[in-house]
Amino acid sequence: MWAPLPLCLLSALLATGSALQCEVCQSKAGSCSGPLQPCGPSEGTCVAAVAEFNLEANSFSYAAKSCLEPESCEPGPFTLTFTRNITVRANIACCDTDGCNAGAIPVPPVSPVPNGRQCPSCFAAGADRCRDMEPLACTGAEDHCVDIAGTLTLGSVTLTKAAAGCGSPGACVKRVGVKKYAQGVVDVLSRGECYPAPWAGGEL
């Protein structure tokens, strides 16, 4: 009766000690740092995410680090440009060793150089659809057209929007449904389309 008990306790301790540990933090800045925390049984990945938003006259950044389910992680940078120079610059990095998401990751640059392509564009805060579209000349690596609608949650901040414009290929991770980038960073889209941008002068 006594023999199995120490073995069970030892197994439990070993199982607890073997859990992946990730740095966990959130900040309304370009980077953040926090304590290492053990991940849940399904969370086999550490993630670091950073984004910069330019919404007409308002600009802000957001950074988050956490544990994440491996199937939720789609790493890589992406940029989006909507009408009225509303831009999103984001980067996501994933790894699978203890504390590997420490340190800062850069946001991708946005090039002002036209690439010869164009997309229909709009931005409507608090709406589920844009009423008017206007052509937007794409620049740099943004050679795809993106059309999205839904709600983005960044910690305690929630933004409901409908938007369309130019995006880099990495922006095609935005799809209909729930997309979790990190703990507290969730995109819920009712519409999400991404396709290669046509050359300027063709039909949109």
Short mmCIF file of C-alpha atoms in Angstrom, two decimals:
data_model
loop_
_atom_site.label_atom_id
_atom_site.label_comp_id
_atom_site.label_asym_id
_atom_site.label_seq_id
_atom_site.Cartn_x
_atom_site.Cartn_y
_atom_site.Cartn_z
CA MET A 1 0.00 0.00 0.00
CA TRP A 2 2.83 2.39 0.79
CA ALA A 3 5.07 1.70 -2.18
CA PRO A 4 2.97 3.24 -4.97
CA LEU A 5 2.42 6.56 -3.13
CA PRO A 6 6.01 7.89 -3.38
CA LEU A 7 6.11 6.80 -6.99
CA CYS A 8 2.90 8.69 -7.74
CA LEU A 9 4.20 11.81 -6.01
CA LEU A 10 7.48 11.60 -7.91
CA SER A 11 5.64 11.20 -11.21
CA ALA A 12 3.48 14.21 -10.46
CA LEU A 13 6.51 16.33 -9.59
CA LEU A 14 8.33 15.28 -12.73
CA ALA A 15 5.28 16.03 -14.86
CA THR A 16 4.94 19.48 -13.29
CA GLY A 17 8.62 20.23 -13.74
CA SER A 18 8.62 19.21 -17.38
CA ALA A 19 5.98 21.78 -18.45
CA LEU A 20 7.21 24.39 -20.90
CA GLN A 21 7.78 27.80 -19.28
CA CYS A 22 7.30 31.03 -21.24
CA GLU A 23 7.72 34.70 -20.49
CA VAL A 24 4.25 36.23 -20.00
CA CYS A 25 3.45 39.94 -20.30
CA GLN A 26 1.33 42.56 -22.08
CA SER A 27 2.11 46.22 -22.70
CA LYS A 28 0.82 49.20 -24.64
CA ALA A 29 4.36 49.76 -25.88
CA GLY A 30 6.74 48.28 -28.41
CA SER A 31 8.02 45.60 -26.04
CA CYS A 32 7.35 44.02 -22.67
CA SER A 33 8.94 41.67 -20.17
CA GLY A 34 7.51 39.52 -17.42
CA PRO A 35 8.00 36.40 -15.33
CA LEU A 36 8.36 32.87 -16.63
CA GLN A 37 5.14 30.94 -16.14
CA PRO A 38 4.39 27.24 -16.72
CA CYS A 39 2.24 26.48 -19.74
CA GLY A 40 -0.89 24.38 -19.81
CA PRO A 41 -0.91 20.81 -21.13
CA SER A 42 -1.99 21.88 -24.64
CA GLU A 43 0.34 24.90 -24.80
CA GLY A 44 3.57 23.66 -26.32
CA THR A 45 4.74 26.97 -27.78
CA CYS A 46 6.04 30.30 -26.50
CA VAL A 47 4.98 33.31 -28.54
CA ALA A 48 6.02 36.95 -28.77
CA ALA A 49 3.77 39.35 -30.70
CA VAL A 50 4.20 43.05 -31.37
CA ALA A 51 2.12 45.50 -33.42
CA GLU A 52 2.05 49.18 -34.28
CA PHE A 53 -1.21 50.83 -35.35
CA ASN A 54 -1.60 54.18 -37.10
CA LEU A 55 -5.27 55.19 -37.07
CA GLU A 56 -5.40 58.55 -38.77
CA ALA A 57 -4.24 61.00 -36.04
CA ASN A 58 -3.76 58.31 -33.39
CA SER A 59 -0.85 55.89 -33.15
CA PHE A 60 -0.23 53.19 -30.56
CA SER A 61 1.74 50.01 -30.05
CA TYR A 62 0.98 46.72 -28.34
CA ALA A 63 3.21 43.84 -27.27
CA ALA A 64 2.34 40.49 -25.75
CA LYS A 65 4.19 37.31 -24.75
CA SER A 66 2.60 34.10 -23.55
CA CYS A 67 2.17 30.36 -23.90
CA LEU A 68 0.19 29.26 -26.93
CA GLU A 69 -1.20 26.15 -28.57
CA PRO A 70 1.21 25.13 -31.36
CA GLU A 71 -1.55 24.94 -33.98
CA SER A 72 -2.50 28.58 -33.27
CA CYS A 73 0.94 29.96 -34.07
CA GLU A 74 1.56 31.29 -37.57
CA PRO A 75 4.83 33.19 -37.23
CA GLY A 76 6.13 35.96 -39.42
CA PRO A 77 5.76 39.68 -40.03
CA PHE A 78 2.94 41.34 -41.95
CA THR A 79 1.79 44.85 -42.80
CA LEU A 80 -1.56 46.30 -43.85
CA THR A 81 -2.44 49.68 -45.35
CA PHE A 82 -6.03 50.87 -45.53
CA THR A 83 -7.51 54.10 -46.80
CA ARG A 84 -6.46 57.46 -45.25
CA ASN A 85 -2.99 56.04 -44.43
CA ILE A 86 -4.32 53.76 -41.71
CA THR A 87 -1.60 51.15 -41.23
CA VAL A 88 -0.90 48.02 -39.19
CA ARG A 89 2.61 46.61 -38.72
CA ALA A 90 2.90 43.33 -36.84
CA ASN A 91 5.35 40.55 -36.12
CA ILE A 92 4.89 37.15 -34.47
CA ALA A 93 7.63 34.78 -33.31
CA CYS A 94 7.18 31.28 -31.88
CA CYS A 95 9.60 28.89 -30.18
CA ASP A 96 9.46 25.81 -27.96
CA THR A 97 12.12 25.99 -25.23
CA ASP A 98 11.93 27.49 -21.73
CA GLY A 99 12.03 31.30 -21.79
CA CYS A 100 12.77 31.45 -25.52
CA ASN A 101 10.33 34.33 -26.10
CA ALA A 102 12.40 36.75 -24.00
CA GLY A 103 13.71 39.89 -25.66
CA ALA A 104 12.14 42.18 -28.26
CA ILE A 105 11.18 41.46 -31.86
CA PRO A 106 11.01 44.20 -34.53
CA VAL A 107 7.96 45.32 -36.45
CA PRO A 108 8.39 45.21 -40.23
CA PRO A 109 9.03 48.47 -42.07
CA VAL A 110 6.51 49.95 -44.52
CA SER A 111 7.96 51.04 -47.85
CA PRO A 112 6.55 54.15 -49.58
CA VAL A 113 7.69 52.89 -53.00
CA PRO A 114 4.73 51.95 -55.26
CA ASN A 115 4.82 48.37 -56.54
CA GLY A 116 2.43 48.86 -59.45
CA ARG A 117 -0.53 47.10 -57.84
CA GLN A 118 -3.74 48.46 -56.35
CA CYS A 119 -6.62 47.35 -54.15
CA PRO A 120 -10.06 48.62 -53.15
CA SER A 121 -9.74 50.31 -49.77
CA CYS A 122 -11.85 51.51 -46.87
CA PHE A 123 -11.89 51.74 -43.08
CA ALA A 124 -15.03 51.97 -40.96
CA ALA A 125 -14.68 51.81 -37.17
CA GLY A 126 -17.62 50.27 -35.32
CA ALA A 127 -19.11 48.83 -38.52
CA ASP A 128 -19.39 45.42 -40.11
CA ARG A 129 -19.22 46.66 -43.69
CA CYS A 130 -17.75 49.60 -45.62
CA ARG A 131 -20.17 51.75 -47.55
CA ASP A 132 -17.65 53.25 -49.97
CA MET A 133 -14.46 51.89 -51.53
CA GLU A 134 -11.71 53.83 -53.22
CA PRO A 135 -8.66 52.56 -55.12
CA LEU A 136 -5.41 52.44 -53.16
CA ALA A 137 -1.95 52.20 -54.73
CA CYS A 138 0.00 49.42 -52.99
CA THR A 139 3.61 49.88 -51.92
CA GLY A 140 6.61 47.77 -50.98
CA ALA A 141 5.86 44.14 -50.12
CA GLU A 142 2.09 44.73 -49.90
CA ASP A 143 1.09 42.84 -53.05
CA HIS A 144 -2.17 41.30 -51.78
CA CYS A 145 -5.66 42.76 -51.32
CA VAL A 146 -7.25 42.20 -47.91
CA ASP A 147 -10.92 42.65 -47.01
CA ILE A 148 -11.84 42.04 -43.35
CA ALA A 149 -14.57 42.72 -40.81
CA GLY A 150 -14.76 41.79 -37.15
CA THR A 151 -13.43 42.55 -33.70
CA LEU A 152 -9.82 42.77 -32.55
CA THR A 153 -9.13 42.44 -28.81
CA LEU A 154 -5.82 43.65 -27.36
CA GLY A 155 -5.97 43.07 -23.62
CA SER A 156 -8.62 45.49 -22.36
CA VAL A 157 -8.95 47.30 -25.72
CA THR A 158 -11.53 46.12 -28.27
CA LEU A 159 -11.82 47.49 -31.82
CA THR A 160 -14.70 46.59 -34.12
CA LYS A 161 -14.06 47.50 -37.73
CA ALA A 162 -14.57 46.82 -41.42
CA ALA A 163 -11.51 47.46 -43.54
CA ALA A 164 -9.98 46.79 -46.93
CA GLY A 165 -6.66 47.62 -48.52
CA CYS A 166 -3.19 46.37 -49.39
CA GLY A 167 -1.34 43.76 -47.34
CA SER A 168 1.87 41.78 -47.39
CA PRO A 169 1.53 38.00 -47.94
CA GLY A 170 1.73 37.34 -44.19
CA ALA A 171 -1.54 39.25 -43.73
CA CYS A 172 -3.35 36.27 -45.26
CA VAL A 173 -3.29 34.63 -41.79
CA LYS A 174 -6.44 36.70 -41.22
CA ARG A 175 -9.33 34.32 -41.92
CA VAL A 176 -12.98 34.03 -40.91
CA GLY A 177 -13.34 32.74 -37.36
CA VAL A 178 -11.31 33.13 -34.18
CA LYS A 179 -7.58 33.77 -34.50
CA LYS A 180 -5.57 33.80 -31.26
CA TYR A 181 -2.18 35.47 -31.60
CA ALA A 182 -1.28 35.33 -27.88
CA GLN A 183 -3.08 35.33 -24.54
CA GLY A 184 -5.35 38.38 -24.62
CA VAL A 185 -4.74 39.08 -28.33
CA VAL A 186 -7.64 37.68 -30.36
CA ASP A 187 -9.08 38.52 -33.79
CA VAL A 188 -12.68 37.42 -34.43
CA LEU A 189 -13.53 37.91 -38.10
CA SER A 190 -16.95 37.65 -39.75
CA ARG A 191 -15.30 38.34 -43.12
CA GLY A 192 -11.73 37.67 -44.17
CA GLU A 193 -10.50 37.63 -47.77
CA CYS A 194 -6.95 37.82 -49.11
CA TYR A 195 -5.94 37.54 -52.76
CA PRO A 196 -3.09 38.70 -55.05
CA ALA A 197 -3.50 42.38 -55.89
CA PRO A 198 -4.15 43.21 -59.56
CA TRP A 199 -1.86 45.52 -61.45
CA ALA A 200 -2.91 49.17 -61.46
CA GLY A 201 -5.07 50.00 -64.45
CA GLY A 202 -6.90 46.66 -64.38
CA GLU A 203 -10.31 46.00 -62.90
CA LEU A 204 -10.51 45.83 -59.09
#
